[in-house]
XYZ file of C-alpha atoms in Angstrom:
336
model
C 100.111 123.521 -234.560
C 98.215 126.922 -233.883
C 97.118 127.478 -230.482
C 94.395 129.688 -229.156
C 96.980 132.626 -228.858
C 97.756 132.516 -232.333
C 94.042 132.734 -232.891
C 93.891 135.783 -230.681
C 96.719 137.519 -231.904
C 95.516 137.238 -235.672
C 91.998 138.270 -234.804
C 93.351 141.144 -232.822
C 91.238 140.241 -229.488
C 92.016 139.260 -226.173
C 92.797 135.581 -225.151
C 89.467 135.600 -223.246
C 87.634 136.845 -225.900
C 89.068 134.228 -228.580
C 87.909 131.426 -225.465
C 84.656 132.836 -225.297
C 83.917 132.559 -229.210
C 85.413 129.133 -229.186
C 83.480 127.917 -226.521
C 80.328 129.711 -227.245
C 79.642 131.125 -223.867
C 79.558 134.757 -222.870
C 78.712 137.909 -224.621
C 80.714 138.825 -227.699
C 79.620 140.993 -230.608
C 78.960 139.559 -234.043
C 81.968 141.685 -235.302
C 84.131 140.136 -232.952
C 83.071 136.749 -233.485
C 83.390 136.766 -237.196
C 87.097 137.989 -236.833
C 87.802 135.212 -234.594
C 86.076 132.695 -236.771
C 88.248 134.225 -239.897
C 91.541 133.379 -237.905
C 90.745 130.130 -236.890
C 89.807 129.043 -240.439
C 93.164 130.886 -241.560
C 95.124 129.076 -239.111
C 93.385 125.908 -239.380
C 92.975 125.887 -235.466
C 91.564 122.875 -233.889
C 91.492 122.819 -230.296
C 92.655 119.550 -228.479
C 90.102 117.554 -225.988
C 91.756 118.732 -223.033
C 91.539 122.475 -224.502
C 87.917 122.323 -225.318
C 87.135 120.594 -222.102
C 88.846 123.839 -220.238
C 86.917 126.098 -222.361
C 83.347 124.592 -222.248
C 83.728 123.122 -218.752
C 82.618 119.643 -220.104
C 84.548 116.812 -221.480
C 81.926 115.597 -223.708
C 82.899 112.288 -222.438
C 80.925 109.510 -220.548
C 82.604 106.783 -218.302
C 81.385 103.197 -218.188
C 82.509 100.690 -215.550
C 82.165 97.151 -216.199
C 83.599 94.238 -213.756
C 85.462 92.699 -216.313
C 86.035 92.598 -220.263
C 85.587 88.903 -221.432
C 83.087 86.727 -222.810
C 79.890 87.743 -224.876
C 77.934 89.683 -222.202
C 79.530 93.076 -221.856
C 80.602 93.491 -225.371
C 77.453 94.204 -226.890
C 76.363 96.556 -224.049
C 79.196 98.664 -224.644
C 78.912 98.603 -228.341
C 75.266 100.110 -227.989
C 76.449 102.826 -225.389
C 79.240 103.851 -227.815
C 77.097 104.098 -230.767
C 74.394 106.041 -228.878
C 77.076 108.663 -227.465
C 78.871 108.980 -231.013
C 75.457 109.873 -232.372
C 75.078 112.530 -229.715
C 78.475 113.956 -230.553
C 79.819 112.525 -227.281
C 82.725 109.697 -226.338
C 83.103 107.031 -223.958
C 85.855 105.963 -221.694
C 85.655 102.421 -220.074
C 87.350 101.092 -216.858
C 86.910 97.648 -215.387
C 88.206 95.736 -212.419
C 91.951 94.898 -212.253
C 94.797 95.430 -209.415
C 94.818 94.848 -205.985
C 92.093 94.431 -203.665
C 88.919 92.596 -203.922
C 86.154 93.122 -206.356
C 84.467 96.186 -204.251
C 87.963 97.901 -203.950
C 88.596 97.189 -207.590
C 85.237 98.727 -208.495
C 85.946 102.066 -206.524
C 89.287 102.353 -207.957
C 87.524 102.199 -211.376
C 84.776 104.610 -210.480
C 87.693 107.212 -209.164
C 89.750 106.727 -212.165
C 86.876 107.535 -214.729
C 86.254 110.695 -212.542
C 89.868 111.982 -212.373
C 89.782 111.434 -216.241
C 87.217 113.904 -216.414
C 84.268 112.054 -217.410
C 81.324 113.990 -217.119
C 78.933 111.128 -215.845
C 79.128 107.412 -215.192
C 77.325 104.384 -216.219
C 78.325 101.407 -213.570
C 77.678 97.916 -213.899
C 78.542 95.984 -210.746
C 76.910 93.916 -208.058
C 79.636 94.106 -205.329
C 79.302 97.959 -204.641
C 77.341 99.207 -201.577
C 75.263 102.500 -201.035
C 78.239 103.883 -199.017
C 80.399 103.716 -201.968
C 78.467 106.081 -204.130
C 77.696 108.389 -201.221
C 81.322 108.674 -201.154
C 81.380 110.146 -204.463
C 80.229 113.431 -202.939
C 78.367 115.821 -205.486
C 79.460 113.308 -208.129
C 76.940 111.197 -207.126
C 74.097 112.735 -209.018
C 75.926 112.103 -212.234
C 75.964 108.179 -211.855
C 73.563 105.819 -213.460
C 73.353 102.149 -212.140
C 72.369 99.289 -214.462
C 70.769 96.047 -213.178
C 71.053 97.090 -209.393
C 68.937 99.301 -207.302
C 70.323 101.240 -204.501
C 67.990 102.937 -202.111
C 70.043 106.036 -201.750
C 70.021 106.521 -205.649
C 67.121 104.668 -206.782
C 65.974 107.143 -209.195
C 69.399 106.494 -210.834
C 69.105 102.872 -211.276
C 67.872 100.867 -214.169
C 66.856 97.198 -213.900
C 64.250 94.550 -214.290
C 62.332 92.175 -212.206
C 64.780 89.078 -211.438
C 62.472 87.782 -209.516
C 59.794 87.776 -212.282
C 62.661 86.423 -214.471
C 63.026 83.528 -212.400
C 59.288 82.556 -212.013
C 58.957 82.946 -215.699
C 61.602 80.419 -216.089
C 60.305 77.934 -213.715
C 56.856 78.291 -215.467
C 58.379 77.447 -218.831
C 59.966 74.188 -217.438
C 56.966 73.440 -215.550
C 54.426 73.586 -218.509
C 56.709 71.196 -220.468
C 56.406 68.772 -217.589
C 59.699 69.162 -215.961
C 59.593 68.725 -212.007
C 62.986 67.009 -211.590
C 65.013 70.169 -212.183
C 68.775 71.073 -211.515
C 69.821 74.574 -211.152
C 73.380 76.009 -212.111
C 73.304 79.426 -210.472
C 75.893 82.304 -210.480
C 77.566 83.478 -207.653
C 75.608 83.460 -204.410
C 76.296 86.761 -203.382
C 75.379 88.460 -206.620
C 71.877 90.679 -205.686
C 70.229 89.793 -209.615
C 71.250 86.200 -209.047
C 69.630 85.849 -205.580
C 66.432 87.529 -207.099
C 66.227 85.112 -209.958
C 67.004 82.163 -208.038
C 64.501 83.024 -205.345
C 61.749 83.754 -207.907
C 62.333 80.329 -209.946
C 62.327 78.403 -206.425
C 59.230 80.262 -205.388
C 57.283 79.222 -208.675
C 58.249 75.555 -208.165
C 56.981 75.441 -204.807
C 53.931 77.065 -205.711
C 53.320 74.100 -207.938
C 54.269 71.516 -205.454
C 57.897 70.764 -205.959
C 60.137 70.528 -203.013
C 62.961 72.843 -203.904
C 64.656 71.564 -200.426
C 65.806 68.482 -202.362
C 66.553 70.351 -205.668
C 70.326 69.757 -206.666
C 71.737 73.437 -207.123
C 75.496 74.446 -207.295
C 77.020 77.988 -207.394
C 79.691 79.115 -210.012
C 81.263 81.934 -211.590
C 79.041 83.361 -214.732
C 81.456 82.103 -217.108
C 81.347 79.024 -219.605
C 84.009 77.676 -217.475
C 81.869 77.940 -214.479
C 79.082 76.152 -216.122
C 81.181 73.577 -217.276
C 82.188 72.848 -213.995
C 78.964 72.859 -212.380
C 77.682 70.467 -215.053
C 80.331 67.762 -214.444
C 79.495 68.146 -210.598
C 75.801 67.378 -211.653
C 76.708 64.296 -213.828
C 78.860 63.122 -211.183
C 76.468 63.471 -208.437
C 74.249 60.731 -209.840
C 71.244 62.946 -209.227
C 68.232 62.240 -211.300
C 67.079 65.258 -213.459
C 65.112 66.157 -216.637
C 65.915 69.760 -216.859
C 68.533 72.605 -216.023
C 68.061 75.778 -215.406
C 71.027 77.937 -215.764
C 71.591 81.597 -214.158
C 72.993 82.718 -217.482
C 73.597 82.007 -220.827
C 77.501 81.811 -220.667
C 76.743 79.229 -217.818
C 74.368 77.566 -220.351
C 77.140 77.410 -222.989
C 79.503 75.616 -220.695
C 76.740 73.074 -219.541
C 75.783 72.204 -223.218
C 79.424 71.577 -223.980
C 79.793 69.244 -220.858
C 76.697 67.517 -221.633
C 77.921 66.726 -225.418
C 81.327 65.691 -224.016
C 79.443 63.169 -221.907
C 77.129 62.068 -224.434
C 73.777 63.321 -223.081
C 71.321 64.708 -225.599
C 70.029 67.861 -225.626
C 67.013 68.179 -225.773
C 66.082 64.877 -226.120
C 67.355 63.376 -222.741
C 67.962 66.835 -220.996
C 66.392 70.151 -221.422
C 68.614 73.475 -220.874
C 67.266 76.967 -220.258
C 69.522 79.995 -220.101
C 68.935 83.479 -218.814
C 69.892 86.960 -220.383
C 69.135 85.794 -224.216
C 72.629 87.012 -225.213
C 73.671 86.864 -228.691
C 75.645 83.415 -228.121
C 72.573 81.484 -227.521
C 71.707 81.699 -231.166
C 74.909 79.693 -231.951
C 75.308 76.971 -229.653
C 74.385 73.335 -230.483
C 71.269 73.007 -229.948
C 70.446 76.640 -230.170
C 69.694 77.720 -226.422
C 66.152 78.825 -225.136
C 66.657 81.600 -222.942
C 64.751 84.129 -220.908
C 65.256 87.366 -222.467
C 66.218 90.308 -220.495
C 66.246 93.488 -222.436
C 69.868 94.766 -221.693
C 70.152 97.380 -224.424
C 66.831 98.604 -223.792
C 67.552 99.009 -220.275
C 71.084 100.299 -220.834
C 70.038 102.923 -223.249
C 67.296 104.360 -221.245
C 69.545 104.627 -218.092
C 72.032 106.504 -220.753
C 69.077 108.613 -221.696
C 68.560 109.510 -218.128
C 72.243 110.279 -217.410
C 72.520 112.521 -220.673
C 69.494 114.519 -219.409
C 71.296 115.015 -216.159
C 74.698 115.904 -217.494
C 73.849 118.003 -220.317
C 70.548 119.438 -219.599
C 68.779 117.195 -222.242
C 64.900 116.057 -222.563
C 65.460 112.468 -223.948
C 62.672 110.008 -223.166
C 63.168 107.768 -220.380
C 61.248 104.308 -219.826
C 61.635 102.227 -216.733
C 59.470 99.313 -217.398
C 60.633 96.339 -219.577
C 58.950 93.447 -220.618
C 60.584 89.557 -220.020
C 59.887 86.874 -222.230
C 61.467 83.392 -223.382
C 63.198 83.407 -226.604
C 62.370 79.942 -227.682
C 64.800 77.907 -229.774
C 65.828 74.285 -229.651
C 66.872 73.329 -226.163
C 63.789 72.365 -224.492
C 61.688 69.667 -225.181
C 58.174 68.541 -223.647
C 58.804 65.712 -221.142
C 57.663 62.369 -222.187
C 55.540 60.456 -219.932
């Protein structure tokens, strides 16, 4: 396999001159450029990724951190990022939370791994990091974009939606159908976005005269297993309810499974409302009505901002996203 030294030798130029021609940086006469390109063609020279990075000062690669790689939530997000990067002539490397330590330390290790691998910038999805963790990245902090969280120290680099408004929208949807005896299957209590949507949900119910202090609610993991376990607790509690709000669609999938197993008919006996409107919502039985969160739009605008920062581009960036309810078949008007 030919090397850059072979190219320089055949073209009759110095190694530095050959490097400038290949990287496109620096002043080189057209005659010299032609000689180097001819040598490249004859030798079928193809610089490795590492060599191109050294020559250009850029890896042309964006790092993406997600907490875990399972379920249906992160896969389409990664797919949209990868597709956009490949269309731009760029590539992607992914890290997620594994190894020793708590979730926060795993996230910090993941960010450092991506930086050490030469990523030009990072897209981060994590609800366990703190402002000080981004400050700890030093100058690289300016090349980070955070999805679905808002950190005061890098607010301009954060792309999220108003989850309080999403929770309020969920509550209004159930109230308009006549439901007032509502149970909540929430995600992890420490997750900021979960706190916001539940706070908005309860505030909207309270404004309608519903006493939320008596509302049945359980926290669980944002997974089908978490939703199933919470739904089982709900059924065992003996609590009277006509509707269930689930903090994400994956939990709703688990809840629907438990209700089906227990012989509870949805939506004839109980209405179930999800949150996120992920792809899986279309394939539950019955199909899941869910608060639509524009994850792809939010993520791609964050990516555009990052590419502008990393590569001096002028891609359009929007920060306002509309929420709506994707209506399917899991809700019903409460019969009087």
